[in-house]
Short mmCIF file of C-alpha atoms in Angstrom, two decimals:
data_model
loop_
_atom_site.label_atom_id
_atom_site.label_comp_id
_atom_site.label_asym_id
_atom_site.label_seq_id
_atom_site.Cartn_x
_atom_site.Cartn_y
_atom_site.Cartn_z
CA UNK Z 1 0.00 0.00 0.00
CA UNK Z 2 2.76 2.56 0.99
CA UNK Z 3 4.22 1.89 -2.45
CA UNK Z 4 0.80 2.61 -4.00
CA UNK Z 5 0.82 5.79 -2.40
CA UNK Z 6 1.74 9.08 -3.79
CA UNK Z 7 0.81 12.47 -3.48
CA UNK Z 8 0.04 15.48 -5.80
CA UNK Z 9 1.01 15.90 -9.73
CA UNK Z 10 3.59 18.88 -9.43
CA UNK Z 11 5.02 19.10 -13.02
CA UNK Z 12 5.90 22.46 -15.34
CA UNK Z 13 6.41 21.71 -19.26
CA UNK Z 14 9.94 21.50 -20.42
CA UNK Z 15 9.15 23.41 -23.30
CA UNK Z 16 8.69 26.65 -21.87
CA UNK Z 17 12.15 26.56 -19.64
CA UNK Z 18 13.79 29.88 -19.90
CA UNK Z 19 10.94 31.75 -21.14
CA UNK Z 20 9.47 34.57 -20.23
CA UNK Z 21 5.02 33.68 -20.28
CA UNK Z 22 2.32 36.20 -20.30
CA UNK Z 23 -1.97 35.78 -20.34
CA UNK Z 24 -1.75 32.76 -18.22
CA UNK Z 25 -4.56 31.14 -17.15
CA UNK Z 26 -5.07 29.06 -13.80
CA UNK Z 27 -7.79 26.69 -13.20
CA UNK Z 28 -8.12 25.34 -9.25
CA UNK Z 29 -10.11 23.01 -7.17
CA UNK Z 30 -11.49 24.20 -4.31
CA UNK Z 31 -10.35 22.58 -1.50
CA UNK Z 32 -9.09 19.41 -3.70
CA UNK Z 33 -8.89 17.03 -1.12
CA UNK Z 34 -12.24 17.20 1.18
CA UNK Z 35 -14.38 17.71 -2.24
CA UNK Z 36 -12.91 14.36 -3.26
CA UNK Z 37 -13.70 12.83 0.14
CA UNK Z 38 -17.18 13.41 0.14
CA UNK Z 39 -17.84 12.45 -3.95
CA UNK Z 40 -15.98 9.24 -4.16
CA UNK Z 41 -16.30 5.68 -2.46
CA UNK Z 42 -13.56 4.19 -0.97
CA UNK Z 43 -11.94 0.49 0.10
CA UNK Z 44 -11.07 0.40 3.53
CA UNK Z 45 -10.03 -2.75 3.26
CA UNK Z 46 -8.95 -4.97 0.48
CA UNK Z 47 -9.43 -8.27 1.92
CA UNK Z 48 -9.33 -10.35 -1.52
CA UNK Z 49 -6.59 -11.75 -3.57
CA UNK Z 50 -7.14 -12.31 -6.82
CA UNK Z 51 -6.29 -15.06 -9.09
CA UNK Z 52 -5.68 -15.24 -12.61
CA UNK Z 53 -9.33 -16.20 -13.62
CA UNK Z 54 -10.71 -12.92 -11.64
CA UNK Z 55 -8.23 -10.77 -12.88
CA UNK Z 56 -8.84 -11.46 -16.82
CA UNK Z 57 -12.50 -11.13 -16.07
CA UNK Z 58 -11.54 -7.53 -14.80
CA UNK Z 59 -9.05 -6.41 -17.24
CA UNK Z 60 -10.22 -5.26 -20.78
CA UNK Z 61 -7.24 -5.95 -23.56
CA UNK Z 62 -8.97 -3.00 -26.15
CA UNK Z 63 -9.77 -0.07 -23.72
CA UNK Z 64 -6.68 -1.25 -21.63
CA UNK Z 65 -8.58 -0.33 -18.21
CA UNK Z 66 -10.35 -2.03 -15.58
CA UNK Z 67 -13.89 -2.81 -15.68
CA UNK Z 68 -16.82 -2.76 -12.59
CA UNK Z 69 -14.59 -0.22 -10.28
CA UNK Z 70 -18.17 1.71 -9.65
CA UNK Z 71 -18.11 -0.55 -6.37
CA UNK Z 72 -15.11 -2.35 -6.16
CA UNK Z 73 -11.30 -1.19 -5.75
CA UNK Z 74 -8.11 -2.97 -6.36
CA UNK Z 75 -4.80 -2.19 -5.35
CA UNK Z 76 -2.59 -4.00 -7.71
CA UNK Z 77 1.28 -4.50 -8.24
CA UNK Z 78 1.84 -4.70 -12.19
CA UNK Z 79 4.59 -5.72 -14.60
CA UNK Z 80 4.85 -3.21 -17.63
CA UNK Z 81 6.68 -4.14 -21.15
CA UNK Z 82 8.10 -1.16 -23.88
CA UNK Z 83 6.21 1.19 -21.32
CA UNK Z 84 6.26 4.57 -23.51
CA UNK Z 85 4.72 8.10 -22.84
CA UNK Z 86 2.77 9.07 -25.68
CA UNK Z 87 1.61 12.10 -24.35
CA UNK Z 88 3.87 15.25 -24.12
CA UNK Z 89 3.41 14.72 -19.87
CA UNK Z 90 5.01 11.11 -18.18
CA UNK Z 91 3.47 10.74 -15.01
CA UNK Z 92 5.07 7.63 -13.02
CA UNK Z 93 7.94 8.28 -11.02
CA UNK Z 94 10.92 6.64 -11.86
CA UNK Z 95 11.46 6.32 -7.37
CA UNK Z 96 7.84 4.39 -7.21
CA UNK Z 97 8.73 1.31 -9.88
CA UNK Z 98 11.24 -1.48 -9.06
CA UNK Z 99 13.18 -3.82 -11.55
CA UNK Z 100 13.86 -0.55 -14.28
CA UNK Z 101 15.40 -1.52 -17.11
CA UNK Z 102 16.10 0.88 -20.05
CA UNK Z 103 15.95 0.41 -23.82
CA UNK Z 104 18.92 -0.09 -25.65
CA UNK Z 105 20.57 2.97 -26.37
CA UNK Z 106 21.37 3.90 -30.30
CA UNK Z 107 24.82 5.19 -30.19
CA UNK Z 108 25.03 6.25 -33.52
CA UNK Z 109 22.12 8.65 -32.68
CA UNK Z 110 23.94 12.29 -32.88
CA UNK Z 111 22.44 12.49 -28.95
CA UNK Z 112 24.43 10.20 -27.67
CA UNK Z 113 26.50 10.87 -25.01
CA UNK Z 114 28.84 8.20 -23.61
CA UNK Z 115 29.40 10.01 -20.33
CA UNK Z 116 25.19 10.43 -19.75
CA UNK Z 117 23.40 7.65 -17.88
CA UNK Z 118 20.48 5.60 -19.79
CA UNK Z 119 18.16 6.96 -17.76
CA UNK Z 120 18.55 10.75 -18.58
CA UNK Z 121 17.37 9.57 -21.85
CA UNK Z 122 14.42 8.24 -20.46
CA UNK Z 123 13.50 10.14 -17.67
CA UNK Z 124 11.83 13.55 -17.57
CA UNK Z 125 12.30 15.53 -14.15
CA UNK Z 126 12.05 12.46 -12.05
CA UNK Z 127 9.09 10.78 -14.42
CA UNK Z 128 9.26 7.83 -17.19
CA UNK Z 129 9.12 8.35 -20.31
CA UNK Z 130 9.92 5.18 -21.64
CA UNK Z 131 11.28 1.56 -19.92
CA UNK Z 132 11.77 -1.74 -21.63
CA UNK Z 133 10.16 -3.04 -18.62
CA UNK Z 134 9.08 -2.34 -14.41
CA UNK Z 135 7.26 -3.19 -11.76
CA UNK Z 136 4.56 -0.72 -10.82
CA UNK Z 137 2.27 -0.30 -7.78
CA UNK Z 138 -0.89 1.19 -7.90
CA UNK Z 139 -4.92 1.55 -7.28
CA UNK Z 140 -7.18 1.45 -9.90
CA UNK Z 141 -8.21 4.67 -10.01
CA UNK Z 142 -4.58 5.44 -11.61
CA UNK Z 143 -4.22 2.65 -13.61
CA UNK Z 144 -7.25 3.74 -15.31
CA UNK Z 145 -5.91 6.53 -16.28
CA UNK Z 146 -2.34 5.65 -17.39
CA UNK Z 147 -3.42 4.20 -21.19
CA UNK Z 148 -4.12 8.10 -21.88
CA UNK Z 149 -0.86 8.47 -21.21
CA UNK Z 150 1.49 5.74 -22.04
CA UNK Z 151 1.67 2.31 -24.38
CA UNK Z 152 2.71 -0.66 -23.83
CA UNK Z 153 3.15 -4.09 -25.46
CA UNK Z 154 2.08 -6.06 -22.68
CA UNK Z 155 1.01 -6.02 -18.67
CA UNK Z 156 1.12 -8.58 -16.62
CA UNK Z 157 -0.70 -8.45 -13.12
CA UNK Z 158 1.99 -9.82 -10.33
CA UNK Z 159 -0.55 -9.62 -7.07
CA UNK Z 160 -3.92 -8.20 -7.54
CA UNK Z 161 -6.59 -7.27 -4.10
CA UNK Z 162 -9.70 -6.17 -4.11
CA UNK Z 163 -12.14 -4.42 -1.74
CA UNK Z 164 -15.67 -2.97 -1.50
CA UNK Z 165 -15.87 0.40 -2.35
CA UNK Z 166 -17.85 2.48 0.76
CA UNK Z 167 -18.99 5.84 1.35
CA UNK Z 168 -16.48 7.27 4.53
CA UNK Z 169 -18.21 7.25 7.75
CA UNK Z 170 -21.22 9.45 8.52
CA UNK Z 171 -18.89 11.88 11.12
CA UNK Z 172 -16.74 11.84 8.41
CA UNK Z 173 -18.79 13.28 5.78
CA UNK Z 174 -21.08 15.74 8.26
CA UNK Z 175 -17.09 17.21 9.11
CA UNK Z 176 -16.53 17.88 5.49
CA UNK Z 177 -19.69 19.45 4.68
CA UNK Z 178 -19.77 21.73 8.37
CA UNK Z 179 -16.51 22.74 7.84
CA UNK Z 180 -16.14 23.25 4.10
CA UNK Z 181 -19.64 25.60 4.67
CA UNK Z 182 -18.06 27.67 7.51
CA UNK Z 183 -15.00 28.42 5.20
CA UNK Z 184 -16.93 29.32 2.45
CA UNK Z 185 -18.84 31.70 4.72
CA UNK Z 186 -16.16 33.55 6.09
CA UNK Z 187 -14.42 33.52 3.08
CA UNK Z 188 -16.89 35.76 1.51
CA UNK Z 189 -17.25 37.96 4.52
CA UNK Z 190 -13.09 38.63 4.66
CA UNK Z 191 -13.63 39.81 1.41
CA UNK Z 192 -16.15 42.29 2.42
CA UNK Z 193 -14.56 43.21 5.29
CA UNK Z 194 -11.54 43.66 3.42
CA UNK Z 195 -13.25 45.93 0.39
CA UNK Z 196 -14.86 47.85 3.65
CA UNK Z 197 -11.59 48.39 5.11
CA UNK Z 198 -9.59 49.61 2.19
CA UNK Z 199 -12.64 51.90 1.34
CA UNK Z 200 -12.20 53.66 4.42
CA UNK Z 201 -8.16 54.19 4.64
CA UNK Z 202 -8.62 57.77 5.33
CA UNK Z 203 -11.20 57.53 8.14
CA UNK Z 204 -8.87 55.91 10.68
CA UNK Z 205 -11.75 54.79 13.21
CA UNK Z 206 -13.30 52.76 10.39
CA UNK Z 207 -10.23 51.45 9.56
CA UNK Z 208 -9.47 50.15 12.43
CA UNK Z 209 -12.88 48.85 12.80
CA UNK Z 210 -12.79 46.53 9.90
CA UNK Z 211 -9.44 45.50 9.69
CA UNK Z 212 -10.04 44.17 13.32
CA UNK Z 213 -13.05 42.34 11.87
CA UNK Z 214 -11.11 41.22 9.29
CA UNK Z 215 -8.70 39.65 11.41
CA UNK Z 216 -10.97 37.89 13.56
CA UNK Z 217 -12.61 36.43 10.51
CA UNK Z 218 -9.73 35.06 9.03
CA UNK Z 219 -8.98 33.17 12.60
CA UNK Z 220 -11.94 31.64 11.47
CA UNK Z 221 -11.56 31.13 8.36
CA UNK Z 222 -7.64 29.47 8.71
CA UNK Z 223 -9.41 27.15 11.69
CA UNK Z 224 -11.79 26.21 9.09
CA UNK Z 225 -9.34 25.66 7.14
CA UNK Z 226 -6.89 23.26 8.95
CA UNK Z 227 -9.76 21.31 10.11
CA UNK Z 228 -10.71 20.51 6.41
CA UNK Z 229 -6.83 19.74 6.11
CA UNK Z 230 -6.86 17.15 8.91
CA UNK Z 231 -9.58 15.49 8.00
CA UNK Z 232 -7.59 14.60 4.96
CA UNK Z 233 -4.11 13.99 6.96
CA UNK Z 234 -6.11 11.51 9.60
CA UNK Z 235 -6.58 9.42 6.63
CA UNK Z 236 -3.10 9.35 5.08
CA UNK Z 237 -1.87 8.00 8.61
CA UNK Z 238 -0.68 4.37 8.83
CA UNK Z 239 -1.18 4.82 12.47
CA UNK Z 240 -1.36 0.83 12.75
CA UNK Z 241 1.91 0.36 12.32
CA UNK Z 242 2.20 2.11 15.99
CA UNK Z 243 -0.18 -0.79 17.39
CA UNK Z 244 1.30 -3.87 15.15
CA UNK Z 245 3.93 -4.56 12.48
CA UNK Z 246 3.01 -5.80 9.07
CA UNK Z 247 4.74 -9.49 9.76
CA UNK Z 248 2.84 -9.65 13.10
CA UNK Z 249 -0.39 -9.03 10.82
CA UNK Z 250 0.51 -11.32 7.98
CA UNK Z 251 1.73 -14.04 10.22
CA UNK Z 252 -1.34 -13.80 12.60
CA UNK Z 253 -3.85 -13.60 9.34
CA UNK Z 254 -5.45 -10.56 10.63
CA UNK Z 255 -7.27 -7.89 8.26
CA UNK Z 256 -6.57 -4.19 8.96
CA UNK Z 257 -10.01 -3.61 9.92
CA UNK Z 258 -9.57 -6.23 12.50
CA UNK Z 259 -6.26 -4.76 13.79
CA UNK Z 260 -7.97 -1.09 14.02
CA UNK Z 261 -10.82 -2.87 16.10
CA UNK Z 262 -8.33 -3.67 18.13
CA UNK Z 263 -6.32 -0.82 18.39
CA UNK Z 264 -9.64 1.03 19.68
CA UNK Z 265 -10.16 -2.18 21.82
CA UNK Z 266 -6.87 -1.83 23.47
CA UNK Z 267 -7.15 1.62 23.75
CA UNK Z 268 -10.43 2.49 25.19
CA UNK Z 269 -10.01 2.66 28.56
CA UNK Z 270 -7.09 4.53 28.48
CA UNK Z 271 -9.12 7.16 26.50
CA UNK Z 272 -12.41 7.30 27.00
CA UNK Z 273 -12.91 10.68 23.85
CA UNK Z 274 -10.86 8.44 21.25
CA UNK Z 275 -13.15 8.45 17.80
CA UNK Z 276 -14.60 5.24 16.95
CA UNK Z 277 -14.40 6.05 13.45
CA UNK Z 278 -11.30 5.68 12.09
CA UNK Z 279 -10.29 6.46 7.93
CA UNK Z 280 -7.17 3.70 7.51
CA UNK Z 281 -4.31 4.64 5.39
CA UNK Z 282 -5.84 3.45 1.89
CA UNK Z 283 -8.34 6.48 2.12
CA UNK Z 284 -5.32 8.97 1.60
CA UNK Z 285 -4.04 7.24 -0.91
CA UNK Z 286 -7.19 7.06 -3.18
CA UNK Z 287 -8.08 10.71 -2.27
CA UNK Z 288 -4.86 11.65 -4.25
CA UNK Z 289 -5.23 9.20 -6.99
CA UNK Z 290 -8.75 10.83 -7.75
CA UNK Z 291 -7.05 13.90 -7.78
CA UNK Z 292 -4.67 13.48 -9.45
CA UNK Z 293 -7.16 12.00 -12.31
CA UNK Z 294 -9.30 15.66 -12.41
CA UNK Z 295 -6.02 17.46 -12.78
CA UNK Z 296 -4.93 14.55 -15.23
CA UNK Z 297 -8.32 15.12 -16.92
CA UNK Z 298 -8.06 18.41 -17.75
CA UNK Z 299 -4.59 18.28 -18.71
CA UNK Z 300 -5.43 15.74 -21.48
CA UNK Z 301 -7.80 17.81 -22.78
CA UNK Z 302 -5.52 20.15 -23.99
CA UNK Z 303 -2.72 20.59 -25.85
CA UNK Z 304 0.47 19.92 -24.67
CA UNK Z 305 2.34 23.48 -25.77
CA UNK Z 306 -0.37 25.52 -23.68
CA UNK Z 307 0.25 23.69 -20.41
CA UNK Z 308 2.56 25.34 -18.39
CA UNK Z 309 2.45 24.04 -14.90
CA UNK Z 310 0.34 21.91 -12.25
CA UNK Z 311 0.40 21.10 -8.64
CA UNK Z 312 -1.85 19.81 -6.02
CA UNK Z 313 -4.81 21.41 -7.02
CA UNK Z 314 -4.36 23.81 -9.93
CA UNK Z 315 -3.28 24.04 -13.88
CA UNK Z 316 -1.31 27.18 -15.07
CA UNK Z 317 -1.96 26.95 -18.79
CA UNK Z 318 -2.10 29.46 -22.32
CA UNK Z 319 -5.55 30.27 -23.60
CA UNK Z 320 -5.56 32.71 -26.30
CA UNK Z 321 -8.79 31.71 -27.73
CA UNK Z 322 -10.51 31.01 -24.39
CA UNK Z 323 -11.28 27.54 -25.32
CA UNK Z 324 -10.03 25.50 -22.88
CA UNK Z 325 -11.56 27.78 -20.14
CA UNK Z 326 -14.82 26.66 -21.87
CA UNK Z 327 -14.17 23.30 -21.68
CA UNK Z 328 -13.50 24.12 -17.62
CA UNK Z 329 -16.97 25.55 -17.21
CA UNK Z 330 -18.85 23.49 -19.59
CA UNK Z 331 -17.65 20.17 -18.54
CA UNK Z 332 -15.26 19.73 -15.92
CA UNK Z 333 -17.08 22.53 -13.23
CA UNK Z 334 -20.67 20.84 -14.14
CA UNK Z 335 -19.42 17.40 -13.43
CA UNK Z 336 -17.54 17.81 -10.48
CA UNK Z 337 -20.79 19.84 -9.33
CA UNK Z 338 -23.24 17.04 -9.44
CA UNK Z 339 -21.40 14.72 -8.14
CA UNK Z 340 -21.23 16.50 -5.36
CA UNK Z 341 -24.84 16.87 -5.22
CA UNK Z 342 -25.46 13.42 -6.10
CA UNK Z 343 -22.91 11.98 -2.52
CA UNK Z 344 -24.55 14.45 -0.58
CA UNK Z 345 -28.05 13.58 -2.01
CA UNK Z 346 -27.38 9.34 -1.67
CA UNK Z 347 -25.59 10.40 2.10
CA UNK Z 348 -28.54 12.19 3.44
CA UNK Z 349 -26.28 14.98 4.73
CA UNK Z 350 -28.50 18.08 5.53
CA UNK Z 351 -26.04 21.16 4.29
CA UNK Z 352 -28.41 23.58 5.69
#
């Protein structure tokens, strides 16, 4: 799992090094991580090895993705042959893959260079652009993804698990929604307190008066803020490994659901205010996968020469024409939107 985990898509385009950009566009997700927490289903637990009947039954050869994910997850560990970008953008990182090994270099290509490694001829900034073959680790929310990105001649699936795909807990989701209201709230009203504040900079009283409101309101809004945050770094935690090591779980045959169970168990007395619901460390790692994906998404969809630069939760890019701020607005905004309205419709969660 901890090999399956990675965080956010930070990567500017090579071919605007050294240059000097103007008119640049940004698109951003609004609090990336919580959004993604309360539209998507998540494993908890994948309690079920596969075997080679149930993984060609999952696998389809012509769209190179896996099928029925709507409910199910898989966290798989892959084999990749004559791996090759095919998009300007290479997304896995060369330090997640074991068992690299390079194509044969052409030296009577004129950019050979007998002093250069293979791999700075396949690598770009830390990512693979091509391999003759590696082992990969990943959920399947990424590998879904990947075929828009890269070819390859063949894939062979080393250790495949599956696990139900849930909704998080109810405390969970009610968090997300309270908090992610109250910062929208006093987001808006540091803005007015701000436009009141500068519109009074020579009447010093009402200055004063709003820029003290102003501060008190972003308390708020930062507390909002880093509440939203941890909901999101509670689930990244592979705090079991502070109650039980991985052999002591494999050799005992326990699940990690039954280990945090236990954990609590153990625990209870000595706390009586410890949370009985618990996200395990899967959860972070899907919440950046899907991430990752919308950002991947939207990069895809345009060309590679106007992207210019993406982290966690934003794209820089070039839009003379305005089209791919359309294509933002039009399709990207309206999905993510009912989604959102269709989790908090199927949770029950009252946003009023």
């Amino acid at each position: 799992a901890e090999k399956a985990f990675w965080g956010r898509f930070t990567h500017a385009n090579k071919l605007h090094l050294g240059k000097t950009l103007r008119d640049i566009y940004s698109y951003d997700l609004t609090s990336a991580y919580p959004s993604t927490m309360l539209v998507n289903k998540f494993v908890y637990v994948y309690d079920k090895k596969l075997n080679d009947k149930e993984i060609k039954e999952i696998y389809d050869k012509e769209t190179r993705k896996l099928k029925n994910t709507e409910n199910t997850g898989y966290l798989l560990k892959i084999k990749f042959k004559d791996l090759k970008a095919t998009h300007g953008i290479s997304i896995i990182s060369k330090h997640k893959v074991d068992n690299i090994t390079y194509p044969d270099l052409k030296k009577d290509k004129v950019w050979y260079n007998e002093y250069r490694k293979p791999e700075d001829y396949f690598i770009d900034n830390g990512r693979i652009l091509e391999a003759k073959s590696l082992i990969y680790y990943c959920y399947d929310i990424e590998f879904n993804y990947l075929s828009d990105f890269y070819d390859w001649s063949d894939v062979e699936f080393l250790e495949a698990y599956s696990g139900e795909k849930e909704w998080l807990t109810t405390s969970d989701l009610k968090t997300i929604c309270y908090f992610y209201t109250k910062k929208s709230v006093h987001k808006k009203q540091c803005k007015e307190y701000e436009k009141l504040r500068d519109a009074n900079v020579n009447n010093k009283d009402e200055y004063e008066k709003y820029n003290l409101l102003l501060i008190e309101e972003t308390q708020k809004l930062n507390y909002s803020k880093q509440i939203l945050n941890s909901v999101y770094g509670c689930s990244a935690m592979n705090f079991v490994k502070y109650f039980m090591e991985d052999d002591e779980i494999e050799n005992k045959g326990y699940t990690h659901k039954q280990v945090v169970e236990a954990y609590f168990k153990d625990n209870k007395n000595k706390n009586e205010n410890r949370p009985q619901d618990v996200s395990t460390f899967h959860i972070g790692g899907q919440v950046t996968a899907y991430v990752r994906a919308i950002i991947l998404k939207a990069i895809k969809k345009m060309d590679y020469d106007a992207f210019v630069y993406s982290d966690t939760d934003s794209i820089k890019f070039m839009d003379e024409d305005g089209s791919i701020r359309k294509i933002f607005d039009n399709e990207i905004n309206k999905e993510m939107r009912l989604e959102l309205d269709n989790a908090i419709k199927e949770c029950e969660i009252d946003t009023s």
